[in-house]
Structures are given as structure tokens and as C-alpha cells.
Amino acid sequence: MNRHQVIGSNNWKKTQQKIAKLHYRISCIRSDFLHKFTTSLAKNHSQIVIEDLNVSGLIKNGKLSKAIADSGFYEFKRQLIYKTQLYGSKLIIADRFFASSKLCPKCGHKKDKLPLSVRVYECDNENCDWIADRDYSASLNLLGLAEPDVMPVEKQEPTLFDEAGTKKQIMSNIV
Ligand SMILES: [Zn+2]
């Protein structure tokens, strides 16, 4: 909006209408993207593991609330629930107390704390050398909740994380 416009004037009203149209367009694009994304997930994957974020708890946190409200997590989850039923895939929702970010995907060590500002997971266990991107590490922990038939290992009894393969192998199994 042109900040020299007089509030309530005709030009101001026109600008308001333009802004409203833009908001509408953006929400259509977002909705279209979300539908395509959830359809593709449900159609092309036998299992999908997501975290059940404590959305209402996070929304109380001022800094995070806007990002989470904007991301449409509820809608994402709602679509995944009905689309996985529709396409016969399996949706696994990790318990909201599952410490996906605090666990080491290699040795299982659990950190007491991992502030959101720390983007790299570095294991505290002195016998473990795991250092990797925080979200990637968390996603490996979630992958461990999937039924064994999607585990990207060929051995009989895969341990949850140790033998999950390289990032590339895992991602090619997920994507
Ligand atoms: Zn470790």
C-alpha cells in the first residue's frame, strides 16, 4: 500500500482490493501445492511417517506461531489421513513425545536439550561419531518407526538406524 494514501479514500479502497486479491491468489497456490504434494505422498509411498506436532502448544510460542499457522500442518495431516486411506498406503504418526530431534539416529543416545537454533546434531556419546543436519537426523529417527519392509537395508533384522545406509540411498527410498 502506498503509505501516502488517505485511509478510506477511493485509491486506498482500490489498493485494499488489490491486496485482498493477491492474498486469495496466494492461498489458492498454496492449497493447490499442498493437495498435489499430499496426493503424491499417499499415491507413491507404501508408508509415510510424520510427527504429530504439538501445534497448539507451539502456537502459544510467539516466535513460532506464525510459521506454524502458515504452514498449514493441520491441513497437511488431514489430507494425508484421508488420502492414505484412499490409496491404501499407511500413515504412521509419531507420538508427539517421541524425541525425534534429540535422539542420535546412529547410537540412540538422547540429548537433554537441543535448542532450535542448533541446526546440526552432534552426538554426545564419546563412542559415536554421528554429526549431521538436525532435520535429517530427526527424519532418520522417524524412518525407524516405519514397518521393516520399507527399511532401506537388505539384512534380515535391521537395527533401527545403524544400517540405514547413506543419505542418498535413504532419500531415494523415501522420495
Ligand atoms: Zn550417537
PDB file of C-alpha atoms and ligand atoms in Angstrom:
ATOM      1  CA  MET A   1       0.000   0.000   0.000  1.00  0.00           C
ATOM      2  CA  ASN A   2       1.168   3.457  -0.840  1.00  0.00           C
ATOM      3  CA  ARG A   3       1.658   4.986   2.546  1.00  0.00           C
ATOM      4  CA  HIS A   4       0.716   8.418   1.227  1.00  0.00           C
ATOM      5  CA  GLN A   5      -2.825   7.285   0.514  1.00  0.00           C
ATOM      6  CA  VAL A   6      -5.514   8.642   2.761  1.00  0.00           C
ATOM      7  CA  ILE A   7      -7.154   5.833   4.689  1.00  0.00           C
ATOM      8  CA  GLY A   8     -10.726   5.410   3.476  1.00  0.00           C
ATOM      9  CA  SER A   9     -10.134   7.248   0.152  1.00  0.00           C
ATOM     10  CA  ASN A  10     -11.043   5.685  -3.196  1.00  0.00           C
ATOM     11  CA  ASN A  11      -7.435   4.951  -4.053  1.00  0.00           C
ATOM     12  CA  TRP A  12      -6.976   3.378  -0.647  1.00  0.00           C
ATOM     13  CA  LYS A  13     -10.015   1.156  -1.260  1.00  0.00           C
ATOM     14  CA  LYS A  14      -8.638   0.082  -4.648  1.00  0.00           C
ATOM     15  CA  THR A  15      -5.339  -0.814  -3.038  1.00  0.00           C
ATOM     16  CA  GLN A  16      -7.135  -2.815  -0.365  1.00  0.00           C
ATOM     17  CA  GLN A  17      -8.970  -4.763  -3.053  1.00  0.00           C
ATOM     18  CA  LYS A  18      -5.725  -5.494  -4.856  1.00  0.00           C
ATOM     19  CA  ILE A  19      -4.176  -6.770  -1.646  1.00  0.00           C
ATOM     20  CA  ALA A  20      -7.195  -8.970  -0.951  1.00  0.00           C
ATOM     21  CA  LYS A  21      -6.985 -10.460  -4.461  1.00  0.00           C
ATOM     22  CA  LEU A  22      -3.307 -11.183  -4.002  1.00  0.00           C
ATOM     23  CA  HIS A  23      -3.957 -12.916  -0.677  1.00  0.00           C
ATOM     24  CA  TYR A  24      -6.630 -15.016  -2.335  1.00  0.00           C
ATOM     25  CA  ARG A  25      -4.298 -15.949  -5.186  1.00  0.00           C
ATOM     26  CA  ILE A  26      -1.546 -16.940  -2.798  1.00  0.00           C
ATOM     27  CA  SER A  27      -3.896 -19.107  -0.768  1.00  0.00           C
ATOM     28  CA  CYS A  28      -5.071 -20.862  -3.963  1.00  0.00           C
ATOM     29  CA  ILE A  29      -1.485 -21.567  -4.998  1.00  0.00           C
ATOM     30  CA  ARG A  30      -0.679 -22.867  -1.539  1.00  0.00           C
ATOM     31  CA  SER A  31      -3.740 -25.068  -1.420  1.00  0.00           C
ATOM     32  CA  ASP A  32      -3.037 -26.463  -4.889  1.00  0.00           C
ATOM     33  CA  PHE A  33       0.546 -27.237  -3.921  1.00  0.00           C
ATOM     34  CA  LEU A  34      -0.498 -28.939  -0.693  1.00  0.00           C
ATOM     35  CA  HIS A  35      -3.025 -31.135  -2.499  1.00  0.00           C
ATOM     36  CA  LYS A  36      -0.539 -32.189  -5.156  1.00  0.00           C
ATOM     37  CA  PHE A  37       2.088 -32.891  -2.523  1.00  0.00           C
ATOM     38  CA  THR A  38      -0.128 -34.997  -0.245  1.00  0.00           C
ATOM     39  CA  THR A  39      -1.551 -36.900  -3.226  1.00  0.00           C
ATOM     40  CA  SER A  40       1.928 -37.690  -4.455  1.00  0.00           C
ATOM     41  CA  LEU A  41       2.999 -38.851  -0.995  1.00  0.00           C
ATOM     42  CA  ALA A  42      -0.036 -41.070  -0.486  1.00  0.00           C
ATOM     43  CA  LYS A  43      -0.037 -42.482  -4.009  1.00  0.00           C
ATOM     44  CA  ASN A  44       3.646 -43.268  -4.401  1.00  0.00           C
ATOM     45  CA  HIS A  45       4.679 -44.492  -0.961  1.00  0.00           C
ATOM     46  CA  SER A  46       3.590 -47.548   0.952  1.00  0.00           C
ATOM     47  CA  GLN A  47       4.296 -45.873   4.283  1.00  0.00           C
ATOM     48  CA  ILE A  48       4.570 -42.307   5.406  1.00  0.00           C
ATOM     49  CA  VAL A  49       5.824 -41.313   8.824  1.00  0.00           C
ATOM     50  CA  ILE A  50       5.052 -37.877  10.168  1.00  0.00           C
ATOM     51  CA  GLU A  51       5.407 -36.235  13.515  1.00  0.00           C
ATOM     52  CA  ASP A  52       2.337 -35.244  15.392  1.00  0.00           C
ATOM     53  CA  LEU A  53       3.488 -31.772  16.263  1.00  0.00           C
ATOM     54  CA  ASN A  54       2.045 -30.251  19.349  1.00  0.00           C
ATOM     55  CA  VAL A  55       0.630 -27.464  17.237  1.00  0.00           C
ATOM     56  CA  SER A  56      -1.455 -25.752  19.886  1.00  0.00           C
ATOM     57  CA  GLY A  57       1.498 -25.807  22.270  1.00  0.00           C
ATOM     58  CA  LEU A  58       3.792 -24.356  19.635  1.00  0.00           C
ATOM     59  CA  ILE A  59       1.310 -21.676  18.642  1.00  0.00           C
ATOM     60  CA  LYS A  60       1.489 -20.323  22.181  1.00  0.00           C
ATOM     61  CA  ASN A  61       5.155 -19.695  21.500  1.00  0.00           C
ATOM     62  CA  GLY A  62       5.010 -16.273  19.850  1.00  0.00           C
ATOM     63  CA  LYS A  63       8.037 -16.706  17.628  1.00  0.00           C
ATOM     64  CA  LEU A  64       6.869 -19.975  16.142  1.00  0.00           C
ATOM     65  CA  SER A  65       3.157 -19.365  15.942  1.00  0.00           C
ATOM     66  CA  LYS A  66       3.072 -17.564  12.625  1.00  0.00           C
ATOM     67  CA  ALA A  67       5.341 -20.001  10.870  1.00  0.00           C
ATOM     68  CA  ILE A  68       3.304 -22.955  12.076  1.00  0.00           C
ATOM     69  CA  ALA A  69      -0.070 -21.411  11.398  1.00  0.00           C
ATOM     70  CA  ASP A  70       1.128 -20.524   7.889  1.00  0.00           C
ATOM     71  CA  SER A  71       2.478 -23.943   7.181  1.00  0.00           C
ATOM     72  CA  GLY A  72      -0.960 -25.479   7.412  1.00  0.00           C
ATOM     73  CA  PHE A  73       0.178 -28.500   9.347  1.00  0.00           C
ATOM     74  CA  TYR A  74      -3.358 -29.455  10.365  1.00  0.00           C
ATOM     75  CA  GLU A  75      -4.483 -29.408   6.778  1.00  0.00           C
ATOM     76  CA  PHE A  76      -1.413 -31.356   5.685  1.00  0.00           C
ATOM     77  CA  LYS A  77      -2.152 -34.041   8.265  1.00  0.00           C
ATOM     78  CA  ARG A  78      -5.890 -34.052   7.490  1.00  0.00           C
ATOM     79  CA  GLN A  79      -5.211 -34.606   3.786  1.00  0.00           C
ATOM     80  CA  LEU A  80      -2.640 -37.301   4.467  1.00  0.00           C
ATOM     81  CA  ILE A  81      -5.048 -39.186   6.727  1.00  0.00           C
ATOM     82  CA  TYR A  82      -7.784 -39.452   4.133  1.00  0.00           C
ATOM     83  CA  LYS A  83      -5.529 -39.827   1.102  1.00  0.00           C
ATOM     84  CA  THR A  84      -3.511 -42.679   2.598  1.00  0.00           C
ATOM     85  CA  GLN A  85      -6.816 -44.462   3.220  1.00  0.00           C
ATOM     86  CA  LEU A  86      -7.898 -43.681  -0.313  1.00  0.00           C
ATOM     87  CA  TYR A  87      -4.724 -45.024  -1.931  1.00  0.00           C
ATOM     88  CA  GLY A  88      -4.124 -47.854   0.519  1.00  0.00           C
ATOM     89  CA  SER A  89      -0.858 -46.574   1.930  1.00  0.00           C
ATOM     90  CA  LYS A  90      -0.041 -46.462   5.584  1.00  0.00           C
ATOM     91  CA  LEU A  91       0.264 -43.303   7.639  1.00  0.00           C
ATOM     92  CA  ILE A  92       2.331 -43.600  10.805  1.00  0.00           C
ATOM     93  CA  ILE A  93       2.060 -40.650  13.143  1.00  0.00           C
ATOM     94  CA  ALA A  94       4.858 -40.422  15.665  1.00  0.00           C
ATOM     95  CA  ASP A  95       3.774 -39.669  19.166  1.00  0.00           C
ATOM     96  CA  ARG A  96       4.271 -36.021  19.971  1.00  0.00           C
ATOM     97  CA  PHE A  97       6.570 -37.037  22.810  1.00  0.00           C
ATOM     98  CA  PHE A  98       8.823 -39.009  20.503  1.00  0.00           C
ATOM     99  CA  ALA A  99      12.107 -37.113  20.775  1.00  0.00           C
ATOM    100  CA  SER A 100      12.933 -37.223  17.076  1.00  0.00           C
ATOM    101  CA  SER A 101      15.301 -34.261  17.286  1.00  0.00           C
ATOM    102  CA  LYS A 102      17.078 -35.246  20.478  1.00  0.00           C
ATOM    103  CA  LEU A 103      17.889 -38.846  19.596  1.00  0.00           C
ATOM    104  CA  CYS A 104      21.041 -39.888  17.835  1.00  0.00           C
ATOM    105  CA  PRO A 105      19.998 -41.918  14.786  1.00  0.00           C
ATOM    106  CA  LYS A 106      23.198 -43.915  14.983  1.00  0.00           C
ATOM    107  CA  CYS A 107      23.570 -44.968  18.631  1.00  0.00           C
ATOM    108  CA  GLY A 108      20.264 -43.945  20.183  1.00  0.00           C
ATOM    109  CA  HIS A 109      21.799 -41.539  22.684  1.00  0.00           C
ATOM    110  CA  LYS A 110      19.335 -38.903  23.818  1.00  0.00           C
ATOM    111  CA  LYS A 111      20.291 -35.309  24.394  1.00  0.00           C
ATOM    112  CA  ASP A 112      18.673 -33.427  27.261  1.00  0.00           C
ATOM    113  CA  LYS A 113      18.292 -30.348  25.148  1.00  0.00           C
ATOM    114  CA  LEU A 114      18.694 -29.299  21.569  1.00  0.00           C
ATOM    115  CA  PRO A 115      17.667 -25.675  21.089  1.00  0.00           C
ATOM    116  CA  LEU A 116      16.034 -24.879  17.756  1.00  0.00           C
ATOM    117  CA  SER A 117      18.914 -22.580  16.878  1.00  0.00           C
ATOM    118  CA  VAL A 118      21.272 -25.577  16.761  1.00  0.00           C
ATOM    119  CA  ARG A 119      20.870 -26.900  13.241  1.00  0.00           C
ATOM    120  CA  VAL A 120      23.408 -29.701  13.407  1.00  0.00           C
ATOM    121  CA  TYR A 121      23.024 -32.809  15.542  1.00  0.00           C
ATOM    122  CA  GLU A 122      26.342 -33.780  17.061  1.00  0.00           C
ATOM    123  CA  CYS A 123      26.202 -36.868  19.233  1.00  0.00           C
ATOM    124  CA  ASP A 124      27.435 -36.505  22.830  1.00  0.00           C
ATOM    125  CA  ASN A 125      28.267 -40.181  23.171  1.00  0.00           C
ATOM    126  CA  GLU A 126      32.048 -40.364  23.038  1.00  0.00           C
ATOM    127  CA  ASN A 127      31.929 -43.693  21.231  1.00  0.00           C
ATOM    128  CA  CYS A 128      29.752 -42.328  18.475  1.00  0.00           C
ATOM    129  CA  ASP A 129      30.822 -40.101  15.607  1.00  0.00           C
ATOM    130  CA  TRP A 130      27.400 -39.011  14.334  1.00  0.00           C
ATOM    131  CA  ILE A 131      27.291 -35.410  13.085  1.00  0.00           C
ATOM    132  CA  ALA A 132      24.578 -34.429  10.643  1.00  0.00           C
ATOM    133  CA  ASP A 133      21.927 -31.909   9.844  1.00  0.00           C
ATOM    134  CA  ARG A 134      19.356 -31.694  12.600  1.00  0.00           C
ATOM    135  CA  ASP A 135      16.283 -32.278  10.397  1.00  0.00           C
ATOM    136  CA  TYR A 136      17.972 -35.078   8.520  1.00  0.00           C
ATOM    137  CA  SER A 137      18.851 -36.826  11.795  1.00  0.00           C
ATOM    138  CA  ALA A 138      15.285 -36.402  13.040  1.00  0.00           C
ATOM    139  CA  SER A 139      13.902 -37.814   9.807  1.00  0.00           C
ATOM    140  CA  LEU A 140      16.065 -40.931  10.203  1.00  0.00           C
ATOM    141  CA  ASN A 141      14.606 -41.427  13.670  1.00  0.00           C
ATOM    142  CA  LEU A 142      11.137 -41.167  12.176  1.00  0.00           C
ATOM    143  CA  LEU A 143      12.067 -43.588   9.422  1.00  0.00           C
ATOM    144  CA  GLY A 144      12.867 -46.035  12.201  1.00  0.00           C
ATOM    145  CA  LEU A 145       9.186 -46.044  13.101  1.00  0.00           C
ATOM    146  CA  ALA A 146       8.208 -47.419   9.706  1.00  0.00           C
ATOM    147  CA  GLU A 147       7.441 -51.106   9.229  1.00  0.00           C
ATOM    148  CA  PRO A 148      10.577 -53.072   8.310  1.00  0.00           C
ATOM    149  CA  ASP A 149       9.587 -53.599   4.685  1.00  0.00           C
ATOM    150  CA  VAL A 150      10.452 -50.036   3.854  1.00  0.00           C
ATOM    151  CA  MET A 151      13.726 -50.030   5.710  1.00  0.00           C
ATOM    152  CA  PRO A 152      16.420 -49.436   3.124  1.00  0.00           C
ATOM    153  CA  VAL A 153      18.523 -52.392   4.200  1.00  0.00           C
ATOM    154  CA  GLU A 154      18.699 -55.893   2.859  1.00  0.00           C
ATOM    155  CA  LYS A 155      19.674 -57.687   6.020  1.00  0.00           C
ATOM    156  CA  GLN A 156      17.261 -59.862   7.942  1.00  0.00           C
ATOM    157  CA  GLU A 157      16.990 -57.919  11.141  1.00  0.00           C
ATOM    158  CA  PRO A 158      17.974 -54.352  10.604  1.00  0.00           C
ATOM    159  CA  THR A 159      18.758 -52.369  13.676  1.00  0.00           C
ATOM    160  CA  LEU A 160      16.824 -49.185  13.558  1.00  0.00           C
ATOM    161  CA  PHE A 161      19.416 -46.721  12.462  1.00  0.00           C
ATOM    162  CA  ASP A 162      22.884 -48.110  12.293  1.00  0.00           C
ATOM    163  CA  GLU A 163      22.497 -49.789   8.968  1.00  0.00           C
ATOM    164  CA  ALA A 164      20.164 -47.409   7.298  1.00  0.00           C
ATOM    165  CA  GLY A 165      22.669 -46.628   4.567  1.00  0.00           C
ATOM    166  CA  THR A 166      23.880 -43.379   3.160  1.00  0.00           C
ATOM    167  CA  LYS A 167      21.755 -40.299   2.946  1.00  0.00           C
ATOM    168  CA  LYS A 168      21.461 -40.769  -0.801  1.00  0.00           C
ATOM    169  CA  GLN A 169      20.227 -44.352  -0.516  1.00  0.00           C
ATOM    170  CA  ILE A 170      17.757 -43.420   2.154  1.00  0.00           C
ATOM    171  CA  MET A 171      16.437 -40.438   0.289  1.00  0.00           C
ATOM    172  CA  SER A 172      15.983 -42.478  -2.870  1.00  0.00           C
ATOM    173  CA  ASN A 173      13.846 -44.848  -0.850  1.00  0.00           C
ATOM    174  CA  ILE A 174      11.831 -42.070   0.643  1.00  0.00           C
ATOM    175  CA  VAL A 175      11.292 -39.731  -2.267  1.00  0.00           C
TER     176      VAL A 175
HETATM  177 ZN    ZN B   1      25.335 -41.308  18.683  1.00  0.00          ZN
END
